[in-house]
């Protein structure tokens, strides 16, 4: 089938960008969306041009590396999947598809569709863990965890850090990302000791990185490839408020 | 072989159970106050790299940690699904450190080092404790204790898991520990960097040259030791279950600087993957092995039978695994299942558009247990399959075909995980040490974390405490020299202005590798590969096209460098496979089989690790052997009939 593309091209962080038209024939239904872009790139290279820069790695929806806004929707209209999981089967011959990077002030563009998400790492450095040195752990079964709590923690921990939540949010807020991490540890006994410092540290860093506030649009939840619930955001708010009071009280 | 280094594995004395304990005591320690004066480079942030960097940071070393992705959390380890083994014996089903040791040595078909494997089994239990303490959301029983499953045909339930995302959760645990050290200032992160060469000073590994993947600039880093945790090389086959950026470059460049490469031909081809569907396919997706518990594998009895599966009557189907291996049936080990699939497809009885696929049929299981029960067991996998292929496995049999998945070979390391270059260590899938010629399911995650959390913190300290080295910084002439060589190499790559892309060469190589150096290998095919690969390489270095600028974000340049290395590594794999004229584990030599077509190991001639020493481009590398001794697990023949 034939696909028409409008792709965001931008040669560097400070260069102006624009949508460029391409059209590519012979696309097979069985191809993935990224394989369609591979095919396009091979053609561009053969024609003497510069290929479209985009990122991917696992190509099975777990590493969080890929992430494109497809026809205005982060990871595409299908929902509950990453860009690399989108298949060409869901397009029709002659369709026009617009492809843009995830956009947010805190995610500057590096080139074309490639963005810098290191803000997420800096947020994680402020408490996205349980502080336990190697070798100091007790036998794992000495710390029972209720099955339901483990399942709930896993629901939050499923986040792949792709940034679709930020791209989808009208305020470019990272609340779903941060809320998911904070929530994971609220469910687990291991997470209790640092509960307040984690909430304070991560939320403050999120603000410092220039992510916006959450105003309950729930676009993040709709875009999340791992279907992480916005309940994580309410939990983050509670945790943060409690921690603030505790901090001020002490 | 005269001036070759003797391969001394430095295995400690004493009974296998005591070796690690006594070695830990005998090793020298670095004074706590001195640790921060020692810089350690850790290349890679997968399970091996992240756990090593975090643990060394906690100890007080000054750690520099590199990865090619934008964040350490995206290392390929994130994709592991099934689980991680540990000899906890929480199930009271007869597991023990000794049994895990035994199973791993036997599973590796007697081509792994006993002492290493025993240590791996010993520390396996601490790994689970460590990860649980980090808040890794492992699956739990109702009472709150950890749940286990039996994996990959093991007779005990020793596999710990976090849904189908075990690798992700373990990696996020290690990544968290790493980020904590970043915050503490003991680890400095360098994402989007590709290590392109090793710098030696006075024959010791003292630094690396990296390309900054955003600016394209070359950068230098100096240290007292370099840890390579850069993963495996299954992507030499082009299509594999590995992430598309997995590569052999760091290990290969170290090989060219004097690190021996061991058992390159030992690769694992996983039987249950979604088959290739078209020319432009970029990777193969693994389907959990658990599917073989209820699915029945078959192909049509007749060649070229292109009827729909539902139109092929029962008596015209060949359930070849059940007939050939009545005792194990569809649950035979990975290598046997893979090879059998290839055999029937080579006979012309394969199915699907390419003829290289077999059916995995759930029809009987659905009739027996009902659709709902099957949905509960495999719902996720079925919908993933449906999504990718467009076929509904509740209605029509799945199609599967084996795919390259894991590489047991890697840089040769001694018991301390040090390569033949002093000060250069290799951890995780990048080394060769623990899995022999075949890796058991759920053992790679265990090995990566064992190396990083529990082995290297000791053995690195011993190396630093017992080696005298001068102060070195990146102005040293050795850095000038290596950087100059890297720059010339990049200039050469960029200068050709030919008309084929790196991917085209990669696919060309991949076809040869899977066909001749894949599931079964013979003299003729290997010799052919040894002739063809250099031809492709020659053409590559004349006719490659890389658009854009080297001093810029340039994916094509990245790919080209990796393909250039694969074009050399592929040849070494073929050479190693040819040299090893026996069948063992994942390595099947057509010439070495018994009357019934089963793999025949040759302990008399091949009970060794084959380590290759680089002698210059175009020269045949030298084979150096490390003889393997089995004092505890006596070599026996695997039988699954
Ligand atoms: C689909 C799939 C499922 C699997 N499931 C399981 C399972 O259930 N259980 C199990 O035990 N094993 C499983 N495995 C195997 C296991 O995941 C891997 O063997 C293991 O994770 C490898 O870890 P590692 O730390 O050695 O390397 P990796 O995780 O591959 O990390 C390599 C690191 O090195 C970096 N790197 C590479 N080259 C360079 C360079 N030149 N410069 C700088 N950095 C570099 C990368 O950026 C990355 O950070 C699975 C594998 C696959 C493909
Ligand atoms: S490439 Fe890994 S999630 Fe898409």
GROMACS .gro file of C-alpha atoms in nm, chain A:
model
  250
    1UNK     CA    1   0.000   0.000   0.000
    2UNK     CA    2   0.095   0.365  -0.037
    3UNK     CA    3   0.135   0.591   0.263
    4UNK     CA    4   0.176   0.968   0.264
    5UNK     CA    5   0.376   1.106   0.550
    6UNK     CA    6   0.423   1.444   0.710
    7UNK     CA    7   0.727   1.417   0.931
    8UNK     CA    8   0.878   1.672   1.169
    9UNK     CA    9   1.233   1.751   1.059
   10UNK     CA   10   1.464   1.961   1.271
   11UNK     CA   11   1.840   1.947   1.230
   12UNK     CA   12   1.931   2.039   1.586
   13UNK     CA   13   1.801   2.166   1.920
   14UNK     CA   14   1.802   2.532   1.818
   15UNK     CA   15   1.729   2.494   1.449
   16UNK     CA   16   1.382   2.572   1.321
   17UNK     CA   17   1.173   2.266   1.242
   18UNK     CA   18   0.895   2.194   0.996
   19UNK     CA   19   0.675   1.916   0.865
   20UNK     CA   20   0.813   1.762   0.547
   21UNK     CA   21   0.603   1.555   0.305
   22UNK     CA   22   0.709   1.210   0.193
   23UNK     CA   23   0.528   0.937   0.020
   24UNK     CA   24   0.620   0.574   0.020
   25UNK     CA   25   0.485   0.287  -0.183
   26UNK     CA   26   0.493  -0.088  -0.139
   27UNK     CA   27   0.433  -0.090   0.235
   28UNK     CA   28   0.319  -0.428   0.357
   29UNK     CA   29   0.041  -0.483   0.608
   30UNK     CA   30   0.265  -0.707   0.816
   31UNK     CA   31   0.523  -0.434   0.873
   32UNK     CA   32   0.543  -0.248   1.197
   33UNK     CA   33   0.518   0.129   1.198
   34UNK     CA   34   0.889   0.160   1.270
   35UNK     CA   35   0.972  -0.084   0.990
   36UNK     CA   36   0.777   0.146   0.761
   37UNK     CA   37   1.007   0.429   0.877
   38UNK     CA   38   1.311   0.203   0.823
   39UNK     CA   39   1.194   0.147   0.467
   40UNK     CA   40   1.147   0.519   0.418
   41UNK     CA   41   1.494   0.590   0.554
   42UNK     CA   42   1.656   0.336   0.328
   43UNK     CA   43   1.488   0.508   0.035
   44UNK     CA   44   1.596   0.855   0.153
   45UNK     CA   45   1.956   0.738   0.191
   46UNK     CA   46   1.958   0.585  -0.158
   47UNK     CA   47   1.823   0.911  -0.296
   48UNK     CA   48   2.112   1.097  -0.136
   49UNK     CA   49   1.919   1.253   0.153
   50UNK     CA   50   1.948   1.244   0.529
   51UNK     CA   51   1.730   0.984   0.700
   52UNK     CA   52   1.473   1.076   0.961
   53UNK     CA   53   1.626   1.046   1.309
   54UNK     CA   54   1.408   0.846   1.547
   55UNK     CA   55   1.482   0.609   1.831
   56UNK     CA   56   1.389   0.255   1.919
   57UNK     CA   57   1.553  -0.046   2.075
   58UNK     CA   58   1.353  -0.344   2.201
   59UNK     CA   59   1.080  -0.303   1.939
   60UNK     CA   60   0.843  -0.494   2.161
   61UNK     CA   61   0.700  -0.232   2.392
   62UNK     CA   62   0.914  -0.262   2.703
   63UNK     CA   63   1.224  -0.040   2.686
   64UNK     CA   64   1.040   0.290   2.645
   65UNK     CA   65   1.285   0.414   2.387
   66UNK     CA   66   1.049   0.472   2.095
   67UNK     CA   67   0.786   0.739   2.123
   68UNK     CA   68   0.627   0.935   1.843
   69UNK     CA   69   0.318   1.144   1.814
   70UNK     CA   70   0.124   0.976   1.535
   71UNK     CA   71  -0.163   1.180   1.390
   72UNK     CA   72  -0.165   1.398   1.696
   73UNK     CA   73  -0.170   1.114   1.952
   74UNK     CA   74   0.127   0.995   2.157
   75UNK     CA   75   0.202   0.637   2.041
   76UNK     CA   76  -0.090   0.655   1.797
   77UNK     CA   77  -0.465   0.629   1.812
   78UNK     CA   78  -0.493   0.262   1.898
   79UNK     CA   79  -0.399   0.309   2.262
   80UNK     CA   80  -0.243   0.076   2.520
   81UNK     CA   81   0.063   0.020   2.305
   82UNK     CA   82   0.395   0.182   2.226
   83UNK     CA   83   0.493   0.324   1.887
   84UNK     CA   84   0.697   0.014   1.805
   85UNK     CA   85   0.389  -0.202   1.859
   86UNK     CA   86   0.180  -0.011   1.605
   87UNK     CA   87   0.134  -0.221   1.290
   88UNK     CA   88   0.076  -0.098   0.937
   89UNK     CA   89  -0.231  -0.320   0.930
   90UNK     CA   90  -0.415  -0.042   1.108
   91UNK     CA   91  -0.362   0.198   0.815
   92UNK     CA   92  -0.521   0.204   0.472
   93UNK     CA   93  -0.380   0.252   0.130
   94UNK     CA   94  -0.345   0.622   0.058
   95UNK     CA   95  -0.363   0.735   0.423
   96UNK     CA   96  -0.176   1.048   0.526
   97UNK     CA   97   0.006   1.011   0.856
   98UNK     CA   98   0.161   1.295   1.054
   99UNK     CA   99   0.460   1.209   1.272
  100UNK     CA  100   0.599   1.443   1.536
  101UNK     CA  101   0.822   1.410   1.840
  102UNK     CA  102   0.694   1.403   2.200
  103UNK     CA  103   0.684   1.771   2.282
  104UNK     CA  104   0.749   1.933   2.620
  105UNK     CA  105   0.969   2.209   2.753
  106UNK     CA  106   1.145   1.954   2.971
  107UNK     CA  107   1.206   1.723   2.671
  108UNK     CA  108   1.417   1.935   2.431
  109UNK     CA  109   1.449   1.806   2.075
  110UNK     CA  110   1.789   1.668   1.981
  111UNK     CA  111   1.720   1.602   1.616
  112UNK     CA  112   1.405   1.534   1.414
  113UNK     CA  113   1.201   1.296   1.631
  114UNK     CA  114   1.468   1.236   1.896
  115UNK     CA  115   1.421   1.407   2.231
  116UNK     CA  116   1.616   1.439   2.552
  117UNK     CA  117   1.432   1.276   2.844
  118UNK     CA  118   1.714   1.291   3.098
  119UNK     CA  119   1.487   1.493   3.327
  120UNK     CA  120   1.325   1.158   3.415
  121UNK     CA  121   1.658   1.020   3.535
  122UNK     CA  122   1.716   1.325   3.751
  123UNK     CA  123   1.373   1.282   3.909
  124UNK     CA  124   1.447   0.916   3.978
  125UNK     CA  125   1.776   1.012   4.143
  126UNK     CA  126   1.577   1.200   4.406
  127UNK     CA  127   1.415   0.890   4.552
  128UNK     CA  128   1.290   0.642   4.294
  129UNK     CA  129   1.436   0.354   4.494
  130UNK     CA  130   1.468   0.194   4.834
  131UNK     CA  131   1.802   0.280   4.988
  132UNK     CA  132   1.956  -0.057   5.054
  133UNK     CA  133   2.321  -0.133   4.997
  134UNK     CA  134   2.424  -0.452   4.825
  135UNK     CA  135   2.469  -0.733   5.071
  136UNK     CA  136   2.267  -0.591   5.354
  137UNK     CA  137   1.939  -0.765   5.279
  138UNK     CA  138   1.768  -1.019   5.502
  139UNK     CA  139   1.617  -1.339   5.370
  140UNK     CA  140   1.349  -1.235   5.122
  141UNK     CA  141   1.073  -1.438   5.287
  142UNK     CA  142   1.123  -1.268   5.622
  143UNK     CA  143   0.938  -0.973   5.478
  144UNK     CA  144   0.601  -1.100   5.362
  145UNK     CA  145   0.410  -0.881   5.119
  146UNK     CA  146   0.039  -0.925   5.073
  147UNK     CA  147  -0.036  -1.065   4.731
  148UNK     CA  148  -0.275  -0.780   4.653
  149UNK     CA  149  -0.016  -0.524   4.759
  150UNK     CA  150   0.245  -0.689   4.538
  151UNK     CA  151   0.001  -0.683   4.247
  152UNK     CA  152  -0.085  -0.318   4.305
  153UNK     CA  153   0.284  -0.231   4.328
  154UNK     CA  154   0.344  -0.416   4.003
  155UNK     CA  155   0.064  -0.223   3.832
  156UNK     CA  156   0.249   0.100   3.910
  157UNK     CA  157   0.594  -0.043   3.849
  158UNK     CA  158   0.498  -0.138   3.493
  159UNK     CA  159   0.584   0.218   3.379
  160UNK     CA  160   0.841   0.212   3.099
  161UNK     CA  161   0.944   0.578   3.131
  162UNK     CA  162   0.862   0.660   2.770
  163UNK     CA  163   0.721   1.005   2.842
  164UNK     CA  164   0.393   0.962   2.653
  165UNK     CA  165   0.212   1.094   2.962
  166UNK     CA  166   0.405   1.418   2.935
  167UNK     CA  167   0.352   1.446   2.561
  168UNK     CA  168  -0.022   1.388   2.597
  169UNK     CA  169  -0.077   1.630   2.885
  170UNK     CA  170  -0.188   1.982   2.786
  171UNK     CA  171   0.035   2.109   3.071
  172UNK     CA  172   0.323   1.874   2.990
  173UNK     CA  173   0.304   1.740   3.342
  174UNK     CA  174   0.508   1.436   3.450
  175UNK     CA  175   0.265   1.350   3.729
  176UNK     CA  176   0.174   1.005   3.600
  177UNK     CA  177   0.540   0.905   3.573
  178UNK     CA  178   0.626   1.037   3.918
  179UNK     CA  179   0.299   0.918   4.073
  180UNK     CA  180   0.355   0.565   3.949
  181UNK     CA  181   0.698   0.541   4.110
  182UNK     CA  182   0.589   0.693   4.438
  183UNK     CA  183   0.284   0.467   4.448
  184UNK     CA  184   0.480   0.150   4.384
  185UNK     CA  185   0.665   0.197   4.710
  186UNK     CA  186   0.363   0.305   4.913
  187UNK     CA  187   0.224  -0.046   4.863
  188UNK     CA  188   0.535  -0.221   4.986
  189UNK     CA  189   0.676  -0.251   5.337
  190UNK     CA  190   1.021  -0.184   5.189
  191UNK     CA  191   0.910   0.160   5.079
  192UNK     CA  192   0.785   0.293   5.412
  193UNK     CA  193   1.100   0.431   5.571
  194UNK     CA  194   1.168   0.681   5.294
  195UNK     CA  195   0.806   0.747   5.212
  196UNK     CA  196   0.813   1.121   5.287
  197UNK     CA  197   1.157   1.204   5.157
  198UNK     CA  198   1.079   1.019   4.835
  199UNK     CA  199   0.756   1.210   4.774
  200UNK     CA  200   0.915   1.546   4.853
  201UNK     CA  201   1.232   1.483   4.658
  202UNK     CA  202   1.071   1.350   4.343
  203UNK     CA  203   0.790   1.606   4.326
  204UNK     CA  204   1.026   1.898   4.385
  205UNK     CA  205   1.260   1.775   4.115
  206UNK     CA  206   0.968   1.734   3.876
  207UNK     CA  207   0.880   2.098   3.930
  208UNK     CA  208   1.241   2.209   3.897
  209UNK     CA  209   1.268   2.035   3.559
  210UNK     CA  210   0.994   2.254   3.417
  211UNK     CA  211   0.715   1.998   3.390
  212UNK     CA  212   0.369   2.153   3.431
  213UNK     CA  213   0.104   2.092   3.693
  214UNK     CA  214  -0.161   1.826   3.671
  215UNK     CA  215  -0.510   1.964   3.616
  216UNK     CA  216  -0.693   1.634   3.583
  217UNK     CA  217  -0.732   1.610   3.207
  218UNK     CA  218  -0.652   1.237   3.225
  219UNK     CA  219  -0.493   1.250   2.879
  220UNK     CA  220  -0.189   1.081   3.031
  221UNK     CA  221  -0.385   0.775   3.130
  222UNK     CA  222  -0.533   0.747   2.782
  223UNK     CA  223  -0.189   0.768   2.619
  224UNK     CA  224  -0.006   0.538   2.860
  225UNK     CA  225   0.104   0.226   2.674
  226UNK     CA  226   0.100   0.034   3.003
  227UNK     CA  227  -0.245   0.162   3.104
  228UNK     CA  228  -0.121   0.311   3.428
  229UNK     CA  229  -0.413   0.459   3.617
  230UNK     CA  230  -0.440   0.825   3.716
  231UNK     CA  231  -0.522   0.699   4.065
  232UNK     CA  232  -0.141   0.704   4.095
  233UNK     CA  233  -0.153   1.082   4.067
  234UNK     CA  234  -0.402   1.121   4.350
  235UNK     CA  235  -0.186   0.895   4.561
  236UNK     CA  236   0.117   1.108   4.481
  237UNK     CA  237  -0.072   1.422   4.585
  238UNK     CA  238  -0.171   1.267   4.917
  239UNK     CA  239   0.181   1.149   4.979
  240UNK     CA  240   0.327   1.485   4.895
  241UNK     CA  241   0.084   1.682   5.109
  242UNK     CA  242   0.135   1.451   5.405
  243UNK     CA  243   0.508   1.479   5.366
  244UNK     CA  244   0.493   1.858   5.344
  245UNK     CA  245   0.296   1.880   5.666
  246UNK     CA  246   0.532   1.642   5.835
  247UNK     CA  247   0.828   1.844   5.714
  248UNK     CA  248   0.679   2.171   5.834
  249UNK     CA  249   0.573   2.019   6.161
  250UNK     CA  250   0.915   1.887   6.243
   0.00000   0.00000   0.00000
